[in-house]
Short mmCIF file of C-alpha atoms in Angstrom, two decimals:
data_model
loop_
_atom_site.label_atom_id
_atom_site.label_comp_id
_atom_site.label_asym_id
_atom_site.label_seq_id
_atom_site.Cartn_x
_atom_site.Cartn_y
_atom_site.Cartn_z
CA MET A 56 0.05 -0.11 -0.07
CA LYS A 57 1.14 3.59 -0.92
CA ILE A 58 0.06 6.78 0.61
CA PRO A 59 -2.66 8.29 -1.59
CA PRO A 60 -1.26 11.47 -3.62
CA GLY A 61 -2.04 14.82 -1.79
CA PHE A 62 -1.48 13.23 1.78
CA HIS A 63 2.14 12.87 1.47
CA LYS A 64 4.23 16.06 2.83
CA LYS A 65 7.81 16.28 2.21
CA GLY A 66 9.89 15.61 5.27
CA GLU A 67 6.83 14.17 7.20
CA THR A 68 6.53 10.38 8.46
CA ARG A 69 2.84 8.96 8.50
CA VAL A 70 1.35 5.64 9.39
CA TYR A 71 -2.05 4.86 8.02
CA LYS A 72 -4.17 2.30 9.60
CA LEU A 73 -5.85 -0.14 7.22
CA ASN A 74 -9.54 -0.78 8.19
CA LYS A 75 -10.37 -3.37 5.60
CA PHE A 76 -8.26 -6.20 3.82
CA LEU A 77 -8.52 -5.49 0.20
CA TYR A 78 -7.87 -8.06 -2.82
CA GLY A 79 -4.23 -8.07 -3.77
CA LEU A 80 -2.71 -7.75 -0.23
CA LYS A 81 -0.64 -10.45 1.23
CA GLN A 82 -2.79 -10.64 4.34
CA ALA A 83 -6.29 -10.79 2.49
CA SER A 84 -6.26 -14.39 1.46
CA ARG A 85 -4.87 -15.47 5.41
CA GLN A 86 -7.78 -13.02 6.88
CA TRP A 87 -10.48 -14.61 4.43
CA PHE A 88 -9.63 -18.13 5.31
CA SER A 89 -9.26 -17.36 8.98
CA LYS A 90 -12.70 -15.77 8.85
CA PHE A 91 -14.39 -18.67 6.88
CA SER A 92 -12.74 -21.34 8.88
CA THR A 93 -13.95 -19.64 12.12
CA ALA A 94 -17.40 -19.74 10.89
CA LEU A 95 -17.21 -23.55 10.15
CA LEU A 96 -15.49 -24.30 13.66
CA ASN A 97 -18.25 -22.35 15.21
CA THR A 98 -20.86 -24.74 13.39
CA GLY A 99 -19.19 -27.68 15.06
CA PHE A 100 -16.78 -28.84 12.31
CA THR A 101 -13.16 -30.05 12.92
CA GLN A 102 -10.16 -28.93 10.97
CA SER A 103 -8.08 -31.77 9.54
CA HIS A 104 -4.65 -32.03 10.79
CA ALA A 105 -3.32 -33.67 7.69
CA ASP A 106 -4.84 -30.99 5.39
CA TYR A 107 -5.99 -27.89 6.59
CA SER A 108 -8.35 -26.82 3.77
CA LEU A 109 -10.26 -29.99 4.89
CA PHE A 110 -13.12 -29.71 7.47
CA THR A 111 -14.99 -32.56 8.76
CA PHE A 112 -18.29 -32.91 10.72
CA HIS A 113 -19.50 -36.21 12.47
CA SER A 114 -22.72 -36.20 14.56
CA GLY A 115 -24.38 -40.03 14.89
CA GLU A 116 -24.69 -41.23 11.41
CA ILE A 117 -24.32 -37.89 9.71
CA SER A 118 -20.96 -37.03 8.02
CA ILE A 119 -20.31 -33.93 6.10
CA TYR A 120 -17.06 -32.89 4.51
CA VAL A 121 -16.06 -29.48 3.30
CA LEU A 122 -12.99 -28.90 1.21
CA VAL A 123 -11.98 -24.99 0.71
CA TYR A 124 -9.60 -23.64 -2.10
CA VAL A 125 -9.54 -19.85 -1.41
CA ASP A 126 -13.43 -18.77 -2.17
CA ASP A 127 -14.02 -22.09 -3.97
CA ILE A 128 -15.91 -24.62 -1.89
CA ILE A 129 -16.90 -28.38 -2.19
CA ILE A 130 -19.57 -29.75 0.31
CA THR A 131 -20.39 -33.35 0.27
CA GLY A 132 -21.71 -35.67 2.73
CA ASN A 133 -24.41 -38.33 3.44
CA ASN A 134 -27.30 -36.48 4.66
CA ASP A 135 -28.95 -33.98 2.26
CA LEU A 136 -30.93 -32.24 5.08
CA ALA A 137 -27.59 -31.46 7.03
CA ILE A 138 -26.01 -30.37 4.00
CA GLN A 139 -29.12 -27.68 3.32
CA ASP A 140 -28.81 -26.55 6.64
CA LEU A 141 -25.06 -26.03 6.57
CA LYS A 142 -25.48 -24.09 3.49
CA HIS A 143 -28.08 -21.70 5.10
CA LYS A 144 -25.83 -20.99 7.95
CA LEU A 145 -23.10 -20.07 5.85
CA GLU A 146 -25.10 -17.79 3.58
CA SER A 147 -26.20 -15.74 6.93
CA GLN A 148 -22.59 -14.97 6.98
CA PHE A 149 -21.36 -14.93 3.58
CA SER A 150 -22.39 -13.92 -0.03
CA LEU A 151 -22.61 -17.62 -1.56
CA LYS A 152 -23.50 -18.93 -4.97
CA ASN A 153 -24.77 -22.52 -5.01
CA LEU A 154 -23.47 -24.00 -8.57
CA GLY A 155 -25.31 -27.32 -7.71
CA ARG A 156 -24.09 -30.68 -8.39
CA LEU A 157 -20.07 -30.72 -8.70
CA GLN A 158 -19.35 -30.80 -12.47
CA TYR A 159 -16.48 -28.46 -12.81
CA PHE A 160 -14.11 -27.48 -10.37
CA LEU A 161 -10.77 -25.66 -10.87
CA GLY A 162 -10.12 -26.80 -14.61
CA LEU A 163 -11.44 -30.49 -13.20
CA GLU A 164 -14.28 -32.12 -14.93
CA VAL A 165 -16.35 -34.60 -12.94
CA SER A 166 -18.50 -37.36 -14.52
CA ARG A 167 -20.57 -39.75 -12.65
CA SER A 168 -21.89 -43.02 -12.98
CA PRO A 169 -23.18 -45.93 -11.19
CA LYS A 170 -19.47 -47.42 -11.32
CA GLY A 171 -17.64 -44.58 -9.97
CA ILE A 172 -16.32 -41.03 -10.95
CA LEU A 173 -14.12 -39.93 -13.81
CA LEU A 174 -12.01 -36.69 -13.13
CA CYS A 175 -10.65 -35.22 -16.49
CA GLN A 176 -9.06 -31.86 -17.84
CA ARG A 177 -10.74 -32.28 -21.36
CA LYS A 178 -11.50 -28.51 -22.02
CA TYR A 179 -8.14 -27.34 -20.45
CA ILE A 180 -6.25 -29.72 -22.67
CA LEU A 181 -7.94 -28.66 -25.97
CA ASP A 182 -7.34 -25.14 -24.68
CA ILE A 183 -3.53 -25.99 -24.76
CA VAL A 184 -3.60 -27.95 -28.15
CA ASN A 185 -5.30 -24.94 -29.40
CA ASP A 186 -2.83 -22.44 -28.38
CA CYS A 187 0.30 -24.52 -29.53
CA GLY A 188 -1.38 -24.37 -33.12
CA LEU A 189 -1.48 -28.31 -32.77
CA LEU A 190 -5.25 -29.00 -33.57
CA GLY A 191 -4.09 -30.64 -36.90
CA ALA A 192 -0.99 -32.35 -35.67
CA LYS A 193 -0.72 -36.01 -35.58
CA PRO A 194 -1.14 -37.59 -32.09
CA SER A 195 1.87 -39.11 -30.51
CA PRO A 196 2.08 -42.68 -29.12
CA SER A 197 3.71 -41.69 -25.98
CA PRO A 198 4.89 -38.55 -24.27
CA MET A 199 8.39 -38.84 -24.66
CA GLU A 200 10.87 -40.86 -26.81
CA LYS A 201 12.61 -44.04 -25.29
CA HIS A 202 15.94 -43.42 -23.90
CA LEU A 203 15.60 -39.53 -24.61
CA LYS A 204 18.22 -37.51 -22.75
CA LEU A 205 18.17 -33.76 -22.64
CA LEU A 206 20.95 -31.41 -21.83
CA PRO A 207 20.76 -27.92 -20.79
CA TYR A 208 21.95 -26.71 -24.26
CA SER A 209 19.88 -29.10 -26.73
CA GLY A 210 19.07 -26.88 -29.63
CA ASP A 211 19.46 -23.34 -29.97
CA PRO A 212 18.05 -21.06 -27.17
CA LEU A 213 14.46 -19.88 -27.64
CA SER A 214 13.92 -16.28 -28.63
CA ASP A 215 10.89 -15.85 -26.12
CA PRO A 216 11.35 -18.53 -23.32
CA SER A 217 8.14 -17.40 -21.62
CA ILE A 218 6.15 -19.51 -24.36
CA TYR A 219 7.97 -22.63 -22.94
CA ARG A 220 7.68 -21.62 -19.38
CA ARG A 221 3.87 -21.07 -19.60
CA LEU A 222 3.26 -24.47 -21.59
CA ILE A 223 5.28 -26.36 -18.91
CA GLY A 224 3.34 -24.46 -16.11
CA ARG A 225 0.04 -25.52 -17.85
CA LEU A 226 1.42 -29.02 -18.07
CA LEU A 227 2.43 -29.61 -14.67
CA TYR A 228 -1.42 -28.80 -13.67
CA ILE A 229 -2.66 -31.58 -15.95
CA GLN A 230 -0.63 -34.01 -13.62
CA VAL A 231 -3.66 -33.67 -11.40
CA THR A 232 -5.64 -36.16 -13.30
CA ARG A 233 -2.83 -37.64 -15.90
CA PRO A 234 -0.27 -39.63 -14.04
CA ASP A 235 1.04 -40.73 -17.46
CA ILE A 236 2.89 -37.50 -18.20
CA THR A 237 4.25 -37.00 -14.89
CA PHE A 238 7.48 -38.02 -15.55
CA SER A 239 7.86 -36.18 -18.94
CA VAL A 240 6.80 -32.87 -17.40
CA ASN A 241 8.80 -33.29 -14.40
CA TYR A 242 11.80 -33.88 -16.66
CA LEU A 243 11.07 -30.98 -18.90
CA SER A 244 10.60 -28.32 -16.09
CA GLN A 245 13.99 -28.80 -15.34
CA PHE A 246 14.94 -26.43 -18.21
CA MET A 247 13.04 -23.57 -17.36
CA GLN A 248 15.95 -21.15 -16.97
CA GLN A 249 17.20 -21.27 -20.61
CA PRO A 250 14.69 -23.37 -22.78
CA CYS A 251 16.13 -24.49 -26.20
CA SER A 252 14.32 -25.42 -29.35
CA GLY A 253 15.00 -29.35 -28.43
CA HIS A 254 13.08 -28.80 -25.15
CA LEU A 255 10.20 -27.05 -26.78
CA ASP A 256 10.02 -29.87 -29.43
CA ALA A 257 9.82 -32.42 -26.52
CA ALA A 258 7.23 -30.60 -24.94
CA HIS A 259 5.01 -30.43 -28.18
CA ARG A 260 5.32 -34.22 -28.21
CA ASN A 261 3.74 -34.10 -24.65
CA VAL A 262 0.82 -31.92 -26.09
CA ARG A 263 0.35 -34.38 -29.19
CA TYR A 264 0.20 -37.10 -26.90
CA LEU A 265 -2.61 -35.40 -24.76
CA LYS A 266 -4.31 -34.73 -28.11
CA GLY A 267 -4.64 -38.29 -28.79
CA THR A 268 -5.80 -39.16 -25.19
CA VAL A 269 -7.86 -35.89 -24.48
CA SER A 270 -10.79 -37.59 -22.59
CA HIS A 271 -8.55 -39.97 -20.37
CA GLY A 272 -8.59 -39.09 -16.71
CA ILE A 273 -8.39 -41.04 -13.39
CA PHE A 274 -11.30 -43.06 -12.42
CA LEU A 275 -12.36 -43.76 -8.95
CA SER A 276 -14.20 -47.03 -8.70
CA ALA A 277 -17.46 -47.22 -6.36
CA SER A 278 -16.63 -50.73 -5.94
CA SER A 279 -13.22 -50.53 -5.17
CA THR A 280 -11.86 -51.82 -1.60
CA LEU A 281 -10.61 -49.26 1.02
CA SER A 282 -7.07 -50.92 1.03
CA LEU A 283 -3.73 -48.78 0.34
CA SER A 284 -1.05 -49.98 -1.81
CA GLY A 285 2.19 -48.28 -3.17
CA TYR A 286 4.81 -48.85 -5.84
CA THR A 287 8.49 -47.26 -5.55
CA ASP A 288 11.20 -47.19 -8.07
CA SER A 289 14.18 -44.88 -8.82
CA ASP A 290 16.44 -44.33 -11.97
CA TRP A 291 19.96 -44.34 -10.62
CA ALA A 292 22.11 -41.43 -11.70
CA GLY A 293 19.68 -40.61 -14.49
CA CYS A 294 20.50 -36.84 -14.87
CA LEU A 295 23.45 -36.42 -17.12
CA THR A 296 24.12 -33.15 -15.76
CA THR A 297 24.32 -33.59 -12.00
CA ARG A 298 24.20 -37.41 -11.88
CA ARG A 299 21.14 -37.37 -9.37
CA SER A 300 18.60 -39.99 -9.34
CA THR A 301 14.85 -39.76 -9.84
CA THR A 302 12.41 -40.95 -7.34
CA GLY A 303 8.95 -42.16 -8.75
CA TYR A 304 6.20 -43.63 -6.59
CA PHE A 305 2.57 -44.32 -7.12
CA THR A 306 -0.27 -44.98 -4.67
CA MET A 307 -3.53 -46.53 -5.03
CA LEU A 308 -6.76 -46.94 -3.01
CA GLY A 309 -8.02 -50.40 -4.21
CA ASP A 310 -8.14 -49.92 -7.90
CA SER A 311 -8.35 -46.50 -8.04
CA PRO A 312 -5.36 -44.11 -8.13
CA ILE A 313 -4.79 -41.35 -5.52
CA SER A 314 -1.16 -39.92 -5.49
CA TRP A 315 1.92 -40.17 -7.42
CA LYS A 316 5.09 -38.08 -7.91
CA SER A 317 8.26 -38.24 -10.02
CA LYS A 318 11.09 -36.01 -8.45
CA LYS A 319 14.81 -35.80 -8.52
CA GLN A 320 16.55 -36.54 -5.44
CA PRO A 321 18.32 -33.76 -3.65
CA THR A 322 21.56 -35.78 -3.22
CA ILE A 323 23.68 -38.06 -5.46
CA SER A 324 23.11 -41.88 -4.48
CA LEU A 325 26.57 -43.69 -4.49
CA SER A 326 24.56 -47.16 -5.47
CA SER A 327 21.47 -48.34 -6.93
CA ALA A 328 20.29 -49.77 -3.75
CA GLU A 329 20.84 -46.28 -2.03
CA ALA A 330 18.61 -44.52 -4.64
CA GLU A 331 15.92 -47.12 -4.29
CA TYR A 332 16.07 -47.02 -0.46
CA ARG A 333 15.57 -42.92 -0.57
CA ALA A 334 12.63 -43.64 -2.92
CA LEU A 335 11.36 -46.27 -0.58
CA ALA A 336 11.58 -43.55 2.34
CA ARG A 337 9.69 -40.97 0.34
CA LEU A 338 6.91 -43.33 -0.48
CA THR A 339 6.59 -44.45 3.43
CA SER A 340 6.33 -40.64 4.03
CA GLU A 341 3.49 -40.37 1.62
CA LEU A 342 1.55 -43.32 3.04
CA GLN A 343 1.97 -42.03 6.48
CA TRP A 344 0.41 -38.90 5.65
CA LEU A 345 -2.43 -40.58 3.55
CA HIS A 346 -3.25 -42.76 6.85
CA TYR A 347 -3.45 -39.50 8.71
CA LEU A 348 -5.77 -38.01 6.42
CA PHE A 349 -8.07 -41.28 6.28
CA THR A 350 -8.16 -40.99 10.02
CA ASP A 351 -9.39 -37.59 10.02
CA LEU A 352 -12.22 -39.06 7.26
CA ARG A 353 -13.02 -41.79 9.91
CA ILE A 354 -11.84 -44.34 7.37
CA THR A 355 -10.09 -47.52 8.65
CA ILE A 356 -7.50 -48.66 6.00
CA PRO A 357 -6.15 -52.15 6.60
CA ARG A 358 -2.40 -52.33 8.00
CA PRO A 359 0.28 -53.17 7.38
CA ILE A 360 0.39 -51.17 3.82
CA PRO A 361 1.88 -53.29 0.88
CA ILE A 362 4.84 -51.48 -0.74
CA TYR A 363 6.21 -52.98 -4.10
CA CYS A 364 9.75 -52.60 -4.91
CA ASP A 365 11.85 -54.26 -7.44
CA ASN A 366 15.23 -53.86 -5.92
CA GLN A 367 16.20 -56.84 -3.28
CA ALA A 368 19.12 -54.95 -2.11
CA ALA A 369 16.81 -52.21 -0.72
CA LEU A 370 14.86 -54.67 0.94
CA HIS A 371 17.52 -56.40 2.43
CA ILE A 372 18.73 -53.11 4.06
CA TYR A 373 15.48 -52.37 5.74
CA ALA A 374 15.17 -55.93 6.86
CA ASN A 375 18.65 -56.08 8.33
CA PRO A 376 19.00 -54.45 11.74
CA VAL A 377 22.84 -54.16 11.35
CA PHE A 378 23.94 -51.34 9.31
CA HIS A 379 27.00 -51.94 7.17
CA GLU A 380 29.54 -49.25 6.14
CA ARG A 381 27.97 -48.58 2.60
CA THR A 382 24.33 -47.70 4.56
CA LYS A 383 25.67 -45.50 7.28
CA HIS A 384 25.18 -42.13 5.02
CA ILE A 385 21.55 -43.03 5.05
CA GLU A 386 20.95 -43.71 8.12
CA ILE A 387 18.19 -41.57 8.89
CA ASP A 388 16.16 -42.95 6.37
CA CYS A 389 17.10 -46.62 7.35
CA TYR A 390 15.79 -45.59 10.80
CA PHE A 391 12.53 -43.89 9.58
CA VAL A 392 11.60 -46.96 7.31
CA ARG A 393 12.19 -49.54 9.86
CA ASP A 394 10.37 -47.48 12.51
CA LYS A 395 7.36 -47.74 10.37
CA LEU A 396 7.83 -51.23 9.56
CA LEU A 397 7.98 -51.88 13.28
CA SER A 398 5.08 -50.07 13.95
CA GLY A 399 2.98 -52.38 11.55
CA LEU A 400 2.35 -49.38 9.03
CA ILE A 401 4.08 -50.71 5.83
CA LYS A 402 5.05 -54.17 4.48
CA PRO A 403 7.98 -53.74 1.71
CA THR A 404 7.61 -56.55 -0.93
CA TYR A 405 9.46 -57.58 -3.86
CA ILE A 406 7.83 -57.18 -7.21
CA PRO A 407 9.56 -58.03 -10.66
CA SER A 408 10.58 -55.03 -12.57
CA ALA A 409 8.33 -55.94 -15.63
CA LEU A 410 5.38 -55.56 -13.24
CA GLN A 411 6.64 -52.30 -11.49
CA LEU A 412 3.99 -49.50 -11.89
CA ALA A 413 6.55 -46.76 -10.80
CA ASP A 414 8.82 -47.47 -13.51
CA LEU A 415 6.53 -45.20 -15.68
CA PHE A 416 7.67 -42.14 -13.18
CA THR A 417 11.51 -42.56 -13.42
CA LYS A 418 12.40 -42.89 -17.20
CA PRO A 419 11.07 -42.68 -20.57
CA LEU A 420 9.89 -46.04 -21.81
CA GLY A 421 9.04 -47.69 -25.28
CA VAL A 422 5.43 -47.43 -26.71
CA TYR A 423 4.34 -51.08 -26.12
CA HIS A 424 5.91 -50.99 -22.32
CA PHE A 425 4.58 -47.47 -21.67
CA ARG A 426 0.94 -48.56 -22.77
CA ARG A 427 1.02 -51.65 -20.89
CA LEU A 428 1.92 -49.60 -17.71
CA ALA A 429 -0.41 -46.88 -18.07
CA SER A 430 -3.16 -49.16 -18.76
CA LYS A 431 -2.92 -50.39 -15.17
CA LEU A 432 -2.70 -46.97 -13.53
CA GLY A 433 -6.54 -46.46 -13.30
CA LEU A 434 -6.88 -44.37 -16.48
CA ARG A 435 -10.11 -44.51 -18.28
CA ALA A 436 -11.74 -42.60 -21.12
CA ASP A 437 -15.31 -44.22 -20.89
CA GLY A 438 -18.12 -42.35 -19.40
CA PRO A 439 -20.31 -39.22 -20.06
CA HIS A 440 -18.55 -36.03 -20.12
CA PRO A 441 -20.21 -33.14 -18.24
CA PRO A 442 -20.76 -29.81 -19.97
CA THR A 443 -17.60 -27.35 -20.22
#
């Protein structure tokens, strides 16, 4: 905030009191959330400790859940009368606009059927394809070529780097419903500082792949069991520039995908077993958080949670209580994973590399192998699409 013209005099220092928080101020969003959350807490809701934007209400057989993102709100529950009563209470304090049944939220399209819920971003993807001028381009069979390795100077520097940065930023948001492009987008986001023509060509291949799978999305099955499972993998020293490894993990609730990640590890691993064990520790952290979240939702998750890893050396490390010299430098991860193992939260299990779903999140694969793994991620293209 600046002092309005005419009030400032030379050599005079004044302090003005702000009576109302305005849009654009750093304090505005915090004050809005504080006011809205206070209204929910006074109504009997409980704020989740795992996700502070989630509020839950339980009274007898009535359960209501409220998810808040700035001024966009999702309300759901098992009692329509209780939900209507909550809306009337909120309308007495805030100016609300009821958009009815959830169909479109923050760029996500929601389709319902007796079999479950399909989440996709069809309109958002078509807007990207149109902005890139690729509506008439031939769809790509995969988001990235097999064994593709990019360097910081792959091609000529772009005259306008903002084109590449804007495209990668939009692709990052599509990962919310498209785990099949997670690795490629994470890989391309590492060249934002000075993008070149080779990086832009690889990004356009992602767009062409999305053009051919525009209606695909994650399917949350209505008949799925409430049992968590996780897959973890790593690509040892995969980065040609830094020689750091890539961690990839994928978690499912029954047959439905719920979280995934592909990220370069912060340190250099001295062996493939170390890289795999660090990835195992990251997945264990994710499963611990999911367990906290489901506890707030009063959903019982069977324990131990199976974790599938294709590296037997990493599995031997967690099972062996004696630290060898080659594992001294990863002692914290060893303690963390072993502590969760002894508490009964997780159960690491060996799985052949050919069946490892997390392999999709660590390296570019061939078309056949990519399609085989992508078909097991819970991606669907069926079901009616909501109006956009």
